[in-house]
Short mmCIF file of N, CA and C in Angstrom, two decimals:
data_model
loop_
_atom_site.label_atom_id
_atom_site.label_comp_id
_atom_site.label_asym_id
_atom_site.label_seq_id
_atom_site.Cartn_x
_atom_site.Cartn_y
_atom_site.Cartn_z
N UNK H 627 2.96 -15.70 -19.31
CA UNK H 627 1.61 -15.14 -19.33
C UNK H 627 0.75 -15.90 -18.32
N UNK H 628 -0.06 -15.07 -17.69
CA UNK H 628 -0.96 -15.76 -16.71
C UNK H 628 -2.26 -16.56 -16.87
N UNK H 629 -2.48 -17.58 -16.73
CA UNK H 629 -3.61 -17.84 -17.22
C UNK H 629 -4.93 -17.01 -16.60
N UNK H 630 -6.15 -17.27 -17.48
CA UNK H 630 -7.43 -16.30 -17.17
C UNK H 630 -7.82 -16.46 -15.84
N UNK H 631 -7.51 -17.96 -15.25
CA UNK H 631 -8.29 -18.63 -13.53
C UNK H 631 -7.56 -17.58 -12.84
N UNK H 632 -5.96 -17.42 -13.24
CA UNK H 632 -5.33 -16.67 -12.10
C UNK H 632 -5.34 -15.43 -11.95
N UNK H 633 -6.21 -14.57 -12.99
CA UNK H 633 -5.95 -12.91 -12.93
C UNK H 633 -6.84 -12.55 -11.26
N UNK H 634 -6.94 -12.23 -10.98
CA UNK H 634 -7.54 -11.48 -9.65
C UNK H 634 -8.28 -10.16 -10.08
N UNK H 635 -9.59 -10.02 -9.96
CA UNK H 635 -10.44 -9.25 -10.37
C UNK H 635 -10.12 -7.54 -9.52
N UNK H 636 -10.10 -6.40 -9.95
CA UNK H 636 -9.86 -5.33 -8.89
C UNK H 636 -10.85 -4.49 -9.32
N UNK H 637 -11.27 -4.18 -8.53
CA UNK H 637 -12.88 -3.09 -8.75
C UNK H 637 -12.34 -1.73 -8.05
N UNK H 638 -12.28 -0.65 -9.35
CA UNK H 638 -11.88 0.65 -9.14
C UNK H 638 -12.41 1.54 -7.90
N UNK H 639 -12.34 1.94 -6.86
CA UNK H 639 -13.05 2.49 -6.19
C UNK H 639 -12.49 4.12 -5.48
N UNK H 640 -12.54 5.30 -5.64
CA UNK H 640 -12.84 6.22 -4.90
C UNK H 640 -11.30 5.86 -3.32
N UNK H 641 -9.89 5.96 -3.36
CA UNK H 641 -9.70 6.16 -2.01
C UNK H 641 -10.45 6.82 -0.64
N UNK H 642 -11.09 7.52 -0.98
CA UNK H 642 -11.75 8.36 0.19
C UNK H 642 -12.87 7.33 0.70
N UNK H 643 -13.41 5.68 -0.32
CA UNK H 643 -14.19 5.28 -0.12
C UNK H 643 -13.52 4.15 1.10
N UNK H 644 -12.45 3.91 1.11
CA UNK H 644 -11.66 2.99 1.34
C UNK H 644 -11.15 3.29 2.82
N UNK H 645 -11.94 2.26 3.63
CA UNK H 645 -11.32 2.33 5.25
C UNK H 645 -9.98 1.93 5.43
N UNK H 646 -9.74 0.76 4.72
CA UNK H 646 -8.17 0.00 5.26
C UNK H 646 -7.74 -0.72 3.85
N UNK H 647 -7.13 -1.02 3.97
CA UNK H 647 -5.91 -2.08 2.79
C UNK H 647 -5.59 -2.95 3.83
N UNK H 648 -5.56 -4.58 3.21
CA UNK H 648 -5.13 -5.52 3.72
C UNK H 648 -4.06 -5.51 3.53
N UNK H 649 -3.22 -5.96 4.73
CA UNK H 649 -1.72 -6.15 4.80
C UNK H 649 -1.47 -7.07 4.67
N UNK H 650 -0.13 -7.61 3.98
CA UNK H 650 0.65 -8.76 3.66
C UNK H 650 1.89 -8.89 4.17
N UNK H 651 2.36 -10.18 4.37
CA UNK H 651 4.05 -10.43 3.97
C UNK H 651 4.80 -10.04 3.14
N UNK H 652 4.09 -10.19 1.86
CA UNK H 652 4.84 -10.06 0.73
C UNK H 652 4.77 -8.40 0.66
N UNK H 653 3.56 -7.82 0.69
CA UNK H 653 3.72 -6.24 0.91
C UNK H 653 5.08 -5.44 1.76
N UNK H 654 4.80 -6.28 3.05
CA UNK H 654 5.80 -5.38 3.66
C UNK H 654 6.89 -5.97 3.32
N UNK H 655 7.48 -7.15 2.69
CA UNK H 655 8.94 -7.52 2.32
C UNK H 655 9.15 -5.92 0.84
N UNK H 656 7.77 -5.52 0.49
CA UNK H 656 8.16 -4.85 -1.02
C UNK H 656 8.41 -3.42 -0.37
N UNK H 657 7.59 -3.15 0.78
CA UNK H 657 8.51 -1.94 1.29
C UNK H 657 9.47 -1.69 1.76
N UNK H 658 9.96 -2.84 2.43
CA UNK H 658 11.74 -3.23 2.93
C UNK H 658 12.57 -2.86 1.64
N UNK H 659 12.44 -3.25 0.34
CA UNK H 659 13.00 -3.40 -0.83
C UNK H 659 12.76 -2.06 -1.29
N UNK H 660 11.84 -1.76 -1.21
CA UNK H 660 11.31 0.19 -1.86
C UNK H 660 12.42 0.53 -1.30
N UNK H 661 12.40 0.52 0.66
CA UNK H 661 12.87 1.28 1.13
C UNK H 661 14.05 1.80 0.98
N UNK H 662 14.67 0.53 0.71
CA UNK H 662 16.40 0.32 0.49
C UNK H 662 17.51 1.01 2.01
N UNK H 663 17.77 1.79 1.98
CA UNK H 663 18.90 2.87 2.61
C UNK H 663 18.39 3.53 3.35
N UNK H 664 17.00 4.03 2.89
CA UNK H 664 16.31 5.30 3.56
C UNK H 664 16.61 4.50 5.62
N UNK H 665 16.28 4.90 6.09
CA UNK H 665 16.69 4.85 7.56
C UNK H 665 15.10 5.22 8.35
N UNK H 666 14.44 4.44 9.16
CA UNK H 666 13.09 4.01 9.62
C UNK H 666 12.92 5.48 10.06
N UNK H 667 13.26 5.82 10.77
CA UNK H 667 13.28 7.08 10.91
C UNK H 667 12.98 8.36 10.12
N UNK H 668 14.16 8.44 9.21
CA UNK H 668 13.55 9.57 8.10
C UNK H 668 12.72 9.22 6.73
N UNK H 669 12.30 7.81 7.29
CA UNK H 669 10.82 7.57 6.12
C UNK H 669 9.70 8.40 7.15
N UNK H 670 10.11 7.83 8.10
CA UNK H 670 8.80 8.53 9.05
C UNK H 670 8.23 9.99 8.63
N UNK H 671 9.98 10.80 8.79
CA UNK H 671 9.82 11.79 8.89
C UNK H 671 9.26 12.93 7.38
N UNK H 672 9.66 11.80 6.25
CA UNK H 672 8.99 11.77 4.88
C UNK H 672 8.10 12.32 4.98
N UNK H 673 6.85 10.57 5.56
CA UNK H 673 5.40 10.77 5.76
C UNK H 673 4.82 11.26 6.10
N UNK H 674 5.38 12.21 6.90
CA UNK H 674 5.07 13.30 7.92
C UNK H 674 4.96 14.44 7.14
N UNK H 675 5.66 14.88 5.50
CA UNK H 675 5.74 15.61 4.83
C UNK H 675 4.16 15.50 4.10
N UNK H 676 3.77 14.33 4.14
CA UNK H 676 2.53 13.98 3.46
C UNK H 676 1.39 14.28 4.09
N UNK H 677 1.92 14.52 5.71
CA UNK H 677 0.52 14.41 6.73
C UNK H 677 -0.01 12.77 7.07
N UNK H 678 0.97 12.48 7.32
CA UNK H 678 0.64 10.66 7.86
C UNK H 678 1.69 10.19 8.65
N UNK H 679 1.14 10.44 10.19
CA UNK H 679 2.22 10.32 11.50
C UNK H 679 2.45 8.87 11.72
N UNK H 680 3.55 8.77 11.26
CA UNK H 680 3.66 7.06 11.62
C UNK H 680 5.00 6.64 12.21
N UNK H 681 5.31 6.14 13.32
CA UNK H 681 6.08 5.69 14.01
C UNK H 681 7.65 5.10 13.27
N UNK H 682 8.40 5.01 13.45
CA UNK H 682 9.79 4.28 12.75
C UNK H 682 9.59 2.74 13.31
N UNK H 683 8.90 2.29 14.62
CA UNK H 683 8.65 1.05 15.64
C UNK H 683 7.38 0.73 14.35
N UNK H 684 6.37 1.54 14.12
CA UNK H 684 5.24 0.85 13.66
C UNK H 684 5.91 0.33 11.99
N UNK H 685 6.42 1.20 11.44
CA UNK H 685 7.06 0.95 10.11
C UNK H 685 7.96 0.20 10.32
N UNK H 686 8.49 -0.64 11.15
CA UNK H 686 9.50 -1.84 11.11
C UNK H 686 8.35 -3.00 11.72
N UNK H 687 7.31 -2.75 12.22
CA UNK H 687 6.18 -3.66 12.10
C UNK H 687 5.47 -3.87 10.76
N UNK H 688 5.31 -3.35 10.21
CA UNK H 688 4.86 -3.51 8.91
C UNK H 688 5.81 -4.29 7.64
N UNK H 689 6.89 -4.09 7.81
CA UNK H 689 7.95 -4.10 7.26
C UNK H 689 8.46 -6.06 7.72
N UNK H 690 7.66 -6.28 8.82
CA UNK H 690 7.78 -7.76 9.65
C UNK H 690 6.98 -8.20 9.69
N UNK H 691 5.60 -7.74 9.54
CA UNK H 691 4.75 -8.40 9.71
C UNK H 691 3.79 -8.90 10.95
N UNK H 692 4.78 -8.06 11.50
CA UNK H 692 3.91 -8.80 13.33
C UNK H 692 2.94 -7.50 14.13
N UNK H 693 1.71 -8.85 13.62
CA UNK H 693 0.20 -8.11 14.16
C UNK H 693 0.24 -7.02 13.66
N UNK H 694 0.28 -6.29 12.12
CA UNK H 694 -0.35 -5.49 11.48
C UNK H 694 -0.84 -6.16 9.80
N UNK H 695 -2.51 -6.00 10.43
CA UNK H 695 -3.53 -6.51 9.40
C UNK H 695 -3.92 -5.85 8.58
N UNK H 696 -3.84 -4.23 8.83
CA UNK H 696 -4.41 -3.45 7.78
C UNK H 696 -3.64 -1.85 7.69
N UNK H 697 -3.94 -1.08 7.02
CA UNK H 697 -3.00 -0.17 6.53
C UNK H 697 -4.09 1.24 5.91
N UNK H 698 -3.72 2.46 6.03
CA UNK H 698 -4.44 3.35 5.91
C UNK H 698 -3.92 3.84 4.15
N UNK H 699 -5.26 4.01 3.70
CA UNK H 699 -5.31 4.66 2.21
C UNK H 699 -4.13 5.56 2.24
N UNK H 700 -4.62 6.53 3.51
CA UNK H 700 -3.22 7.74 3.25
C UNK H 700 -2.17 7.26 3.78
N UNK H 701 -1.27 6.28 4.32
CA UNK H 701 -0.32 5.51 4.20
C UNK H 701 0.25 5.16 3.44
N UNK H 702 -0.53 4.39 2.76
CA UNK H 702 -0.29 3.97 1.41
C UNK H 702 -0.04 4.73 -0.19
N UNK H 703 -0.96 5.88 -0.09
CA UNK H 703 -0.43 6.46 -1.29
C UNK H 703 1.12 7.62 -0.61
N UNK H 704 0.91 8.12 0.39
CA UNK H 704 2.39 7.98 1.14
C UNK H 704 3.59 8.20 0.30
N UNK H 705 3.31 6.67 0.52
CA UNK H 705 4.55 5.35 0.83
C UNK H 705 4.83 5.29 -0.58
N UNK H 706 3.61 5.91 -1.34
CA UNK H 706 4.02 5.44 -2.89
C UNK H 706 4.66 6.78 -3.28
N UNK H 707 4.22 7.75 -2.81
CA UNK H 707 4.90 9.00 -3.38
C UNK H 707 6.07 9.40 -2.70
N UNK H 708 6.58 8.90 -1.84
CA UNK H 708 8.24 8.82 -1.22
C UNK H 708 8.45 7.73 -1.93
N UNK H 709 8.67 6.10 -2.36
CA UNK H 709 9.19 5.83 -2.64
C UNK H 709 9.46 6.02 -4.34
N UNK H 710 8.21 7.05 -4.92
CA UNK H 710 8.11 6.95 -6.40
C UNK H 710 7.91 5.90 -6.90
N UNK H 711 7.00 4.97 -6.53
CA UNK H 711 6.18 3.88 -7.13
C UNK H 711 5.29 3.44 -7.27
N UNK H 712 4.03 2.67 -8.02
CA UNK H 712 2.91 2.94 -8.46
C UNK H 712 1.96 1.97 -7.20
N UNK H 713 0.52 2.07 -6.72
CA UNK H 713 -0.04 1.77 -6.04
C UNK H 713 0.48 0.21 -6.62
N UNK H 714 -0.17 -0.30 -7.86
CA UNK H 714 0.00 -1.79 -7.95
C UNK H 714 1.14 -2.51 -7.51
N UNK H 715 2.03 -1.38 -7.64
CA UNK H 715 3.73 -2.23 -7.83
C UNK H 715 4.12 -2.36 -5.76
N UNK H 716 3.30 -1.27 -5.17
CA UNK H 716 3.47 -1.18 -3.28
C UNK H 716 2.58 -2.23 -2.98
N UNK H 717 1.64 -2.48 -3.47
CA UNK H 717 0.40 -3.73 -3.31
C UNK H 717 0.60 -4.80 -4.22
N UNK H 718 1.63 -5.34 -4.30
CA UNK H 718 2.52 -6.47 -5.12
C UNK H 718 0.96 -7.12 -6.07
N UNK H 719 0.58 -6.12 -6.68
CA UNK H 719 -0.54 -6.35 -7.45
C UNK H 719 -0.17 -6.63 -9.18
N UNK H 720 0.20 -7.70 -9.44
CA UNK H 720 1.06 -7.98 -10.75
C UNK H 720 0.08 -8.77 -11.95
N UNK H 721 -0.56 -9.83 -11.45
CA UNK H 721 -1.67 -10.09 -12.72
C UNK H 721 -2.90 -9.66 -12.11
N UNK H 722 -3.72 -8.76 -12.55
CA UNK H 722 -4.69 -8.20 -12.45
C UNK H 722 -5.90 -7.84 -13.00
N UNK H 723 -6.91 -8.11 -12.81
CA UNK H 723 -8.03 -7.06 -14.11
C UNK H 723 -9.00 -6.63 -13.44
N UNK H 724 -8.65 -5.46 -14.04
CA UNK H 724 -8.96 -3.27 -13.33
C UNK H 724 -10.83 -3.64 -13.82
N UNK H 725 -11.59 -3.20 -13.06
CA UNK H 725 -12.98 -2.92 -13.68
C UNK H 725 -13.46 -1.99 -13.06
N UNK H 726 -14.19 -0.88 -13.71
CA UNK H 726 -14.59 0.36 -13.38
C UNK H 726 -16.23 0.14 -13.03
N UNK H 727 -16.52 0.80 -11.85
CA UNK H 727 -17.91 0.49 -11.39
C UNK H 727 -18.67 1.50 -12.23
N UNK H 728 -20.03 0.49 -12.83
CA UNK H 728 -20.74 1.36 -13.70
C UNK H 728 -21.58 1.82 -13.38
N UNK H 729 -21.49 3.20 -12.67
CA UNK H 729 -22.26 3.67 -11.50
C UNK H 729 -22.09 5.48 -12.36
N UNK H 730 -23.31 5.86 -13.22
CA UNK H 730 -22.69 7.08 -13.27
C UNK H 730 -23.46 8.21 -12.22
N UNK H 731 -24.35 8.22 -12.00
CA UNK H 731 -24.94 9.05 -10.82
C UNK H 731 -25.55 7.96 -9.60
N UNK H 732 -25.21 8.81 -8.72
CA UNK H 732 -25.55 8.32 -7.37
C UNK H 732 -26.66 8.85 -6.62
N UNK H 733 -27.47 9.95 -7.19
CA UNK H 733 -28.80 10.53 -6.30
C UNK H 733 -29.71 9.50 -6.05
#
């Protein structure tokens, strides 16, 4: 069990609100591992099923880590619906606590 210092706070927000996702090491080692077999190529050609043109060169950058800092919302949920896995589990997001912004109208 984690202690309370270490949970990491996550504030629910709207994807459409969301410019980029920070990229990691450990992220792209978890898409190497998602990926398994699939072949750089016909993940591409996946994402492409989703409407998110992304290179097989850029997805083995991500996948390494070299000079990619950030990552697109629609990438990312993607990546989660080809590999069939949950946003937290692609964003190696494991002790966590979810808080919903208490925002009910915005006029």
């Amino acid at each position: 069990m984690t202690s309370q210092e270490e949970v990491e706070e996550i504030v629910m927000l709207p994807l459409t609100e969301v410019g980029s996702i920070r990229w990691t090491t450990a992220r792209g080692q978890k898409v190497r591992e998602l990926r398994g077999d699939i072949p750089l190529m016909a993940l591409s050609k996946r994402l492409a099923e989703f409407e998110v043109d992304i290179s097989r060169q850029y997805l083995n950058r991500m996948e390494t880590n070299t000079d990619v800092k950030n990552a697109s919302p629609e990438l990312i949920t993607a990546l989660c619906k080809v590999f069939g896995c949950t946003l937290a589990e692609l964003l190696c997001l494991k002790s966590t606590k979810i808080v919903q912004l208490g925002i009910d109208n915005c006029n």
